[in-house]
Coordinates of C-alpha atoms and ligand atoms in Angstrom, one line a residue:
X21 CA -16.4 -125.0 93.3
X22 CA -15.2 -126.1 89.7
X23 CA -11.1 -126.8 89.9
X24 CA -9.1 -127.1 87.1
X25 CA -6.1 -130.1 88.1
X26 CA -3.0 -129.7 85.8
X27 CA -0.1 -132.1 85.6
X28 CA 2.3 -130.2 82.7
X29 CA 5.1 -132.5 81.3
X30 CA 8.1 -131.1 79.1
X31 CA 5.8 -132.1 75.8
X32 CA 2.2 -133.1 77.7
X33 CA -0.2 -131.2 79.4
X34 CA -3.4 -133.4 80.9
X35 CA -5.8 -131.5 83.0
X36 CA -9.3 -132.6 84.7
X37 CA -12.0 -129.8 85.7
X38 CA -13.3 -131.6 88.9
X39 CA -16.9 -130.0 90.0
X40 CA -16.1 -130.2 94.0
X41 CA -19.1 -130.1 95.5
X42 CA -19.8 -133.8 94.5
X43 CA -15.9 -134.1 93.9
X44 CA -17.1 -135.7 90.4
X45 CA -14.6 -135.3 87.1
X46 CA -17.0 -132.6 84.4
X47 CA -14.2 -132.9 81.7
X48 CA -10.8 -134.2 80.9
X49 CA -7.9 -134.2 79.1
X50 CA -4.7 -134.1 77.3
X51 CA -2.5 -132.1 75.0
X52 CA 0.2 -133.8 73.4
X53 CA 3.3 -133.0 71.3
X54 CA 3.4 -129.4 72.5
X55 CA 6.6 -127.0 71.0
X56 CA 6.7 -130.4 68.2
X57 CA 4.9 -130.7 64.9
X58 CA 1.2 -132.6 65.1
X59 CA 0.0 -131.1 68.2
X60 CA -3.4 -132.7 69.6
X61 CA -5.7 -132.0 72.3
X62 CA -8.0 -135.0 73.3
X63 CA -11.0 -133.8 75.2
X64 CA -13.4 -136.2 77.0
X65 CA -16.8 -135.2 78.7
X66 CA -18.5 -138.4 80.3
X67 CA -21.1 -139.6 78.0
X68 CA -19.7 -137.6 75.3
X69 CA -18.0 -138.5 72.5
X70 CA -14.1 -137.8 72.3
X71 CA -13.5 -134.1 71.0
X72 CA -10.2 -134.3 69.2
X73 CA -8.7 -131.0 68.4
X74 CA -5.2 -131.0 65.9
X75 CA -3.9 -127.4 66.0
X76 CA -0.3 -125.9 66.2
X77 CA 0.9 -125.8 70.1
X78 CA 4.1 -123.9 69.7
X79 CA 4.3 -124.1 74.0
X80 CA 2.0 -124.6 77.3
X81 CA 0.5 -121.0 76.9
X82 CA -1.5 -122.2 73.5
X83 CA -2.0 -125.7 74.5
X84 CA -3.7 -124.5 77.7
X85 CA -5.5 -121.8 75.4
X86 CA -7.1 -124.6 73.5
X87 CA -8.0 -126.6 76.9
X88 CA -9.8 -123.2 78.1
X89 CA -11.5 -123.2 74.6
X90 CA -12.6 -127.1 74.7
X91 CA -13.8 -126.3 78.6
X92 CA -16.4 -123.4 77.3
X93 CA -17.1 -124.6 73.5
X94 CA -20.6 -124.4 73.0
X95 CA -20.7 -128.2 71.8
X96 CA -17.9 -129.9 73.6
X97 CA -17.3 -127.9 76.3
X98 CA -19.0 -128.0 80.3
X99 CA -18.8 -124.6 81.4
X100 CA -20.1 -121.2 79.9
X101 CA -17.4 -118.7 81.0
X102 CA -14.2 -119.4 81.9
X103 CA -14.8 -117.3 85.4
X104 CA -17.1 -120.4 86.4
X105 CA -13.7 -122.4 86.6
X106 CA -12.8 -120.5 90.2
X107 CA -9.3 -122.4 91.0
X108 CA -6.2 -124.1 89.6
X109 CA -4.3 -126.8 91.2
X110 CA -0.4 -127.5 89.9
X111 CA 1.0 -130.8 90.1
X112 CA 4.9 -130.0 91.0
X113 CA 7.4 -132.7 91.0
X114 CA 10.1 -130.8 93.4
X115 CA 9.5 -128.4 96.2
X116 CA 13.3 -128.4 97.2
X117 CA 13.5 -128.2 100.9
X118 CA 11.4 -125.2 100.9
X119 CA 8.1 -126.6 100.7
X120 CA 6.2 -129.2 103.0
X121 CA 3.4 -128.7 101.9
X122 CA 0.9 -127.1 99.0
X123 CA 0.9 -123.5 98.8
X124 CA -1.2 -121.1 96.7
X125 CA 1.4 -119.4 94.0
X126 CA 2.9 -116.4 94.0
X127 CA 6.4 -114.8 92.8
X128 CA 8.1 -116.4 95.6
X129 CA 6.7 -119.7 95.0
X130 CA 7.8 -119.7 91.7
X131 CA 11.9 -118.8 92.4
X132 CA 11.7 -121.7 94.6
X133 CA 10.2 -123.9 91.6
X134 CA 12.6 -122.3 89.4
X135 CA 15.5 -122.7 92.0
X136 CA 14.3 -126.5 91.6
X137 CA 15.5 -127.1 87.9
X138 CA 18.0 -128.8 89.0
X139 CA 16.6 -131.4 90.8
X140 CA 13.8 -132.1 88.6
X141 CA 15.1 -131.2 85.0
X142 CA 12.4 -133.1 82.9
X143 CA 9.3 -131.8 85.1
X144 CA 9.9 -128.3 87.4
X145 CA 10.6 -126.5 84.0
X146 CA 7.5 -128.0 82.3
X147 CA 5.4 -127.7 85.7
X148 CA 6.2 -123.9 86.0
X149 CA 5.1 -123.7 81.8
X150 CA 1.8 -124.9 83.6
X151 CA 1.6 -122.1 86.1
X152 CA 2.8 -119.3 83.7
X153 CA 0.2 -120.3 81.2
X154 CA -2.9 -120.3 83.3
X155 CA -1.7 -117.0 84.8
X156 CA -1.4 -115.7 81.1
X157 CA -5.0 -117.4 79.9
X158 CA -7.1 -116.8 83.4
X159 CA -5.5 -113.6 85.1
X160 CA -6.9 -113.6 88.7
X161 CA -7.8 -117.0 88.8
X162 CA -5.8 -118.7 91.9
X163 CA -3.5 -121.4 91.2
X164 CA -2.0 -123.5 94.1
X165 CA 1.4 -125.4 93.7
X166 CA 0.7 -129.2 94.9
X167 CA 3.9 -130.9 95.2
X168 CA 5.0 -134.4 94.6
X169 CA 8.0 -134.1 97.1
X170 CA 5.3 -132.7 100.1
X171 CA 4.9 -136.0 101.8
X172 CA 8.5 -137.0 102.1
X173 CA 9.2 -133.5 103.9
X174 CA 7.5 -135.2 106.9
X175 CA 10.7 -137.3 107.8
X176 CA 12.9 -137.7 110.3
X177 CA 16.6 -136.5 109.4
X178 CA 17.6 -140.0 110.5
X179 CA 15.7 -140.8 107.8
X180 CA 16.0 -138.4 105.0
X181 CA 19.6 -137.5 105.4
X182 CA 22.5 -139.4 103.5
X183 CA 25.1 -140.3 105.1
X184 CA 27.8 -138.2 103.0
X185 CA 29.9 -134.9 104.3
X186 CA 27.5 -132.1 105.7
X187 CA 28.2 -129.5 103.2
X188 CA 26.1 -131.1 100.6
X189 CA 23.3 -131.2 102.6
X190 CA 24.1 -127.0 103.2
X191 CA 25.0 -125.7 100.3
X192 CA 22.6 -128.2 98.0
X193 CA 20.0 -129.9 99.9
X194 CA 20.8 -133.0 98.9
X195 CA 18.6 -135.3 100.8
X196 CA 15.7 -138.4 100.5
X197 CA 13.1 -136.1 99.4
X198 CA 10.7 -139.5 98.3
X199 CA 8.3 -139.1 95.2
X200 CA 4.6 -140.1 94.4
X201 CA 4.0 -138.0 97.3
X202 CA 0.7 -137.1 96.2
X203 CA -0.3 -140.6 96.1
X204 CA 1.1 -141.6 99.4
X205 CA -0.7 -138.7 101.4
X206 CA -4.2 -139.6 99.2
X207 CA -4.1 -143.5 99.5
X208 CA -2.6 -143.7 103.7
X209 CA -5.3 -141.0 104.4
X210 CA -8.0 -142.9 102.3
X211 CA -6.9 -146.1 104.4
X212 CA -7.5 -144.5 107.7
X213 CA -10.9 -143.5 106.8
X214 CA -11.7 -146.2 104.8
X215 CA -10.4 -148.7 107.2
X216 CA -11.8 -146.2 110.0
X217 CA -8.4 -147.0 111.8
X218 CA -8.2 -146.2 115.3
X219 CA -6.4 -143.2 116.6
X220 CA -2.9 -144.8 118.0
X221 CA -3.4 -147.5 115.4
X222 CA -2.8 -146.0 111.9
X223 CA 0.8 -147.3 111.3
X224 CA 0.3 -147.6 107.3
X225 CA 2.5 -148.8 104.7
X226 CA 1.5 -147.9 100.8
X227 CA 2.7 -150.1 98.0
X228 CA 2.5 -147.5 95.0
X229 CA 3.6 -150.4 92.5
X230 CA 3.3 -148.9 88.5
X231 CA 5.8 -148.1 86.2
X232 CA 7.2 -145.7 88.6
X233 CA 7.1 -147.6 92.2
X234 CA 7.8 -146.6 95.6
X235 CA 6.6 -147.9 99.2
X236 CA 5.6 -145.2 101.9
X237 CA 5.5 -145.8 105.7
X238 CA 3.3 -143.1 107.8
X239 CA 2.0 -143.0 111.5
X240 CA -1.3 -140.7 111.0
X241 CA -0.3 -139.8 108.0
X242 CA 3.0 -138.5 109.0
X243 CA 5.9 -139.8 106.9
X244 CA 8.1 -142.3 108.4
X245 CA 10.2 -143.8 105.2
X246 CA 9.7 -143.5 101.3
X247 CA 11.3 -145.3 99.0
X248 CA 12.6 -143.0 96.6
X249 CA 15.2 -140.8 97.3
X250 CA 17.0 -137.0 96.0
X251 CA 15.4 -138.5 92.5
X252 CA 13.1 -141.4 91.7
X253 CA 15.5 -143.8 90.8
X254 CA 16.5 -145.1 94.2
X255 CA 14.0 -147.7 95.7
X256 CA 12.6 -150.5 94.4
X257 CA 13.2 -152.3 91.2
X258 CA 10.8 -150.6 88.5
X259 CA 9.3 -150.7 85.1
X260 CA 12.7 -149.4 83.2
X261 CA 14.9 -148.0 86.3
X262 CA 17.4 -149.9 88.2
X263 CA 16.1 -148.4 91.9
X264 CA 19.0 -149.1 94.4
X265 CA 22.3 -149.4 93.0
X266 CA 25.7 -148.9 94.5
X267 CA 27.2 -146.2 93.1
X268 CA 30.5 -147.9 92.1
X269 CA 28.2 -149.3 89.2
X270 CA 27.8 -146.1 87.6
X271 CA 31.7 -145.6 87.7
X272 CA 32.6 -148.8 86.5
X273 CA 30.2 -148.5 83.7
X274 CA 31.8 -144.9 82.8
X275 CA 35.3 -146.1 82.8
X276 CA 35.0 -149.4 80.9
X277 CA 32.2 -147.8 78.6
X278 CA 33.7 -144.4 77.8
X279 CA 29.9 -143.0 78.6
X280 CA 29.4 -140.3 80.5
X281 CA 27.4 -139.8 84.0
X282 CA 24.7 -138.4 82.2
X283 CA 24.4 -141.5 79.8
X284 CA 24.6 -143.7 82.9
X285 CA 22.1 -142.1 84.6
X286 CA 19.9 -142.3 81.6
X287 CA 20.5 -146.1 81.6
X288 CA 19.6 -146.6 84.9
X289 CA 16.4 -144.4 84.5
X290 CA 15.2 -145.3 81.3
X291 CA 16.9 -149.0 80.3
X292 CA 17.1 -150.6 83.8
X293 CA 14.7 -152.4 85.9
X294 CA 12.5 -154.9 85.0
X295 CA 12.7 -154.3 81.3
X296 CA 16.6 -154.8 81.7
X297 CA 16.5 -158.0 83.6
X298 CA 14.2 -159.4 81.5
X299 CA 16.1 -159.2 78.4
X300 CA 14.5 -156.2 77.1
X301 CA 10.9 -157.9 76.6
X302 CA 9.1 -155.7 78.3
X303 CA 8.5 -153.2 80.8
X304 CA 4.8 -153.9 81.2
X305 CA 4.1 -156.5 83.9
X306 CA 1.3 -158.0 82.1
X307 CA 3.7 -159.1 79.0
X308 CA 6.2 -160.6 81.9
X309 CA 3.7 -162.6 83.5
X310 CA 2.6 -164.3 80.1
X311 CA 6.0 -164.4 79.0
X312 CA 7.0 -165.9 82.7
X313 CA 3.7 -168.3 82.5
X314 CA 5.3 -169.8 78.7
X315 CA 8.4 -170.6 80.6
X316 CA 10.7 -167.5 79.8
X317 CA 13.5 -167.3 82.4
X318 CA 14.5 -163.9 82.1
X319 CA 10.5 -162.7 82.5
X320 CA 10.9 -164.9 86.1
X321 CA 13.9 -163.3 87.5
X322 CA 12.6 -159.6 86.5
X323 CA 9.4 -160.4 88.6
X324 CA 11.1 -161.9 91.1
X325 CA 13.6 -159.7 91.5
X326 CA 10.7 -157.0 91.2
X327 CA 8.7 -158.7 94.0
X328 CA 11.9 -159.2 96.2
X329 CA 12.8 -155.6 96.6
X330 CA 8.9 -155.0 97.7
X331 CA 9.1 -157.9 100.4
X332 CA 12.5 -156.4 101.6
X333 CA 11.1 -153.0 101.8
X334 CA 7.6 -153.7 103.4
X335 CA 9.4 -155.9 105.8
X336 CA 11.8 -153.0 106.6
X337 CA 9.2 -150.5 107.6
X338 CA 7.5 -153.1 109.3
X339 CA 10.8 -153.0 111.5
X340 CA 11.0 -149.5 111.7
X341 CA 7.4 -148.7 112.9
X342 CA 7.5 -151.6 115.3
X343 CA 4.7 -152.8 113.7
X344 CA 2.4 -152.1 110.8
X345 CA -1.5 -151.5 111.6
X346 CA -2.6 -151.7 107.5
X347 CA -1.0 -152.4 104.4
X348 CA -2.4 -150.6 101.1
X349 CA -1.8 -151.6 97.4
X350 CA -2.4 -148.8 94.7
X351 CA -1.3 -148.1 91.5
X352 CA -1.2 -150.3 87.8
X353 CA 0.0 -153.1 89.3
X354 CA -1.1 -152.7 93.1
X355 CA -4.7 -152.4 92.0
X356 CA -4.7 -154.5 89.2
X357 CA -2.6 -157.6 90.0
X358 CA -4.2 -159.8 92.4
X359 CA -1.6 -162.5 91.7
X360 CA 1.2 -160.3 92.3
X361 CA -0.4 -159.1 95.9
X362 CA -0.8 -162.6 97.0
X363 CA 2.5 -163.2 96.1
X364 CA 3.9 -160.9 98.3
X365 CA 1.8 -160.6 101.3
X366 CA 2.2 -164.9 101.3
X367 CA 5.8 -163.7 102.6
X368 CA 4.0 -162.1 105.5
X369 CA 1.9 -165.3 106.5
X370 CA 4.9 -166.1 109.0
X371 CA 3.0 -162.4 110.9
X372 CA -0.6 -163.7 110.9
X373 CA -1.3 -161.8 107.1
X374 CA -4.2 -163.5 105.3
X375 CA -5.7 -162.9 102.2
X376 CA -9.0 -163.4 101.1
X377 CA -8.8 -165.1 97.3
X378 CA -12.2 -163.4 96.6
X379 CA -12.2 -159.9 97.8
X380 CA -8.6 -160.3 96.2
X381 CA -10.0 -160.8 92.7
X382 CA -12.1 -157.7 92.9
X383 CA -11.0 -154.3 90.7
X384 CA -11.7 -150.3 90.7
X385 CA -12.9 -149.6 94.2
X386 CA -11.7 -149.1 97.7
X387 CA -12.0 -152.7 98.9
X388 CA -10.2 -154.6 102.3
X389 CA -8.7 -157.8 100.9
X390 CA -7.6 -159.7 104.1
X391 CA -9.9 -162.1 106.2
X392 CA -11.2 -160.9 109.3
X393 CA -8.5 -162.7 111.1
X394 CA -5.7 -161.4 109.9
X395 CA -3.0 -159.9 112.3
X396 CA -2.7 -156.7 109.8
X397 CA -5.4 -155.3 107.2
X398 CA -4.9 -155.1 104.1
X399 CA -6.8 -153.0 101.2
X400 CA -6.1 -151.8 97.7
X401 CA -7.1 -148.5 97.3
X402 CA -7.1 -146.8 93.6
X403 CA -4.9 -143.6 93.9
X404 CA -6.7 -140.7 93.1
X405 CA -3.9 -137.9 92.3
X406 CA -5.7 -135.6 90.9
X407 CA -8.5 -135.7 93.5
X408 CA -5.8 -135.3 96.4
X409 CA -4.6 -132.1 94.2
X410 CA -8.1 -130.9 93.6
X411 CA -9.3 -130.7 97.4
X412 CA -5.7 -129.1 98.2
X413 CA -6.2 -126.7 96.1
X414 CA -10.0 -125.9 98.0
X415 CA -8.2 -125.9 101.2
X416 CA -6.1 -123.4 100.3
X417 CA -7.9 -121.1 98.7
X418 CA -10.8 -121.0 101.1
X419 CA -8.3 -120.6 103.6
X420 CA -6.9 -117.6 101.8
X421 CA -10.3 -116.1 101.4
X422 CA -10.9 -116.5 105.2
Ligands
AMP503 P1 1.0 -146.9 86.4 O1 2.4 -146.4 86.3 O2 0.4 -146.7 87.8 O3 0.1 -146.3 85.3 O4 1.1 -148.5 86.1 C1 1.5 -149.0 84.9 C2 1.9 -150.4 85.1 O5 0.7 -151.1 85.6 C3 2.3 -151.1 83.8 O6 3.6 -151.8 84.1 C4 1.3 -152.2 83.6 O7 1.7 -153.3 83.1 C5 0.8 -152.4 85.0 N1 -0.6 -153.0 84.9 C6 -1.7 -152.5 84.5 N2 -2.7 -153.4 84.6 C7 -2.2 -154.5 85.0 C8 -2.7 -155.9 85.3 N3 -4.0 -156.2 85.0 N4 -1.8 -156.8 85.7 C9 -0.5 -156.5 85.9 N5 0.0 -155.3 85.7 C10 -0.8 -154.3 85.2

């Protein structure tokens, strides 16, 4: 079965055609600067050159027409008919409290993603672009809604609900929904198998650490905590947002500012986090840790502060699982920065958590990085989003078929 993964953004559209019966990537992808002038679709075939296309995409329904072209073009392209692609899987930031879990699209499932504008303004509109074009360009074809809130669903209200007067929890679901939920079910399922942890044994905590971060805490998959909450700013520190901050911030700021809640919130999303505290140098944690290995102060505090908030958080849901069976690194920095793991899981050495320096140096494959006597396994796991979308979407569809 060949399934087309798209993940639609308000002026982005990337896509992968995954052939499932080796679960191997045929062709990928990425549209950029749709609805604004110089449009351009990058299309890459493994062991192919790059096919660049620059052509007017006025919205989603022509960029995804030219993705469809690039997929079947006689030079470029990996399939001869478009009917050989046989399903479409969605990425969907918000669900709303509707959805806990992926569900194959239909009329309903679209109100609810429309009904969802409101709590994800820069992606629901964009994702359900994504839908409405593939149902324009391949009538018949399935397409299954995979969202990013799914995982988060799985929590306890103890958990999920703030602590603020019932009503808005009624009348406007305002809860922890959590984010990168995706990648939390992928990478804590992947460490179970990987790991082969034993039933009554699979209390996992994922350290999604990118841009974007968020730490998950699951019991056989099952969501216990997530870091993010009704958006993705609360949490941990991040690339450019603040995560956690006491709301009285955002008023002060209004009042002796004259900026609006909007502006504030774009601040704190988009100007915050590491980048902030370290003097605007940089969001990317590679430029901090050069800057922070030349002596920079600021570079220092926005890692530490950074590493800090995961330490606090890990050592949290350690707490509230009574325990913690495996720990999992993914993501930019999670699979990438072997100094920034050690760093953190050296806080844990007080629990019987040892690393192994060598299996700690190696990249870009499922690998256990603590020593066979360590109290708690540890592994870093690439996340594999649109893999976890892809065999969703098989599920579903088969199942439908049934
Ligand atoms: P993501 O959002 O998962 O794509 O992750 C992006 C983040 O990963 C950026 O902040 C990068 O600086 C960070 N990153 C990527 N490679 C490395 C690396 N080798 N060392 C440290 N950070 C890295």
């Amino acid at each position: 079965m060949n399934v087309l993964v798209i993940n639609a953004g308000s002026s982005s559209l990337k896509y992968q055609l995954i052939n499932m019966d080796d679960e191997s990537v045929v062709a990928k992808g990425l549209c950029e600067r749709i609805g604004i002038e110089g449009s351009k679709l990058t299309h890459k075939v493994p062991g192919k050159e790059d096919y660049v296309v620059e052509e007017a995409m006025p919205s989603h329904k022509e960029a995804m027409a030219l993705v469809l072209k690039a997929l079947v073009d006689p030079e470029h392209g990996v399939v001869a008919n478009i009917n050989d692609i046989d399903a479409v899987g969605h990425r969907v930031l918000h669900g709303g409290s509707t959805y806990t879990q992926s569900i194959v699209v239909d009329d309903d499932v679209k109100k609810v993603i429309r009904e969802c504008f409101d709590l994800g303004p820069l992606h629901n509109p964009a994702n359900l672009m994504g839908i409405e074009a593939c149902e324009a360009n391949m009538p018949g074809t399935p397409n299954v809604a995979v969202f990013d809130t799914s995982f988060g669903m799985g929590m306890e209200p103890y958990a999920y609900r703030y602590a603020i007067p019932e009503e808005y929890y009624t009348k406007y679901h305002l809860r922890r929904y959590g984010f990168h939920g995706t990648s939390h079910t992928f990478v804590s399922r992947e460490t179970i198998k990987f790991g082969q942890l034993p039933e009554g044994h699979q209390r996992v905590i994922v350290c999604h650490l990118g841009n974007g971060s968020s730490i998950s805490a699951s019991v056989a998959g099952k969501a216990v905590e997530t870091s993010m909450g009704l958006t993705p700013l609360e949490g941990l520190v991040m690339g450019t947002r603040s995560g956690d901050v006491d709301p009285a911030v955002v008023q002060y700021i209004c009042d002796h500012e004259g900026k609006s809640v909007d502006e504030v919130l774009t601040i704190l999303n988009k100007k915050s986090g590491v980048l902030a505290l370290s003097g605007n140098l940089s969001s990317d944690f590679r430029d901090l840790r050069d800057a922070e290995i030349k002596g920079d102060e600021k570079a220092k505090l926005a890692l530490d502060s950074f590493r800090h908030h995961v330490i606090k958080t890990i050592g949290g849901y350690i707490a509230v699982m009574n325990g913690v069976d495996a720990i999992t690194f993914t993501a930019g920095i999670g699979e990438n920065d072997g100094d920034m793991r050690e760093k953190i899981m050296s806080h844990f050495a007080y629990l019987g958590i040892k690393l192994d320096p060598e299996k700690n140096a190696v990249r870009g494959k499922n690998i256990e990085i603590s020593t066979p006597d360590s109290t708690v396994r540890v592994f870093v796991i690439p996340t594999n989003e649109e893999l976890a979308i892809a065999r969703d979407t098989v599920r579903l569809v088969e199942e439908a078929k049934a």
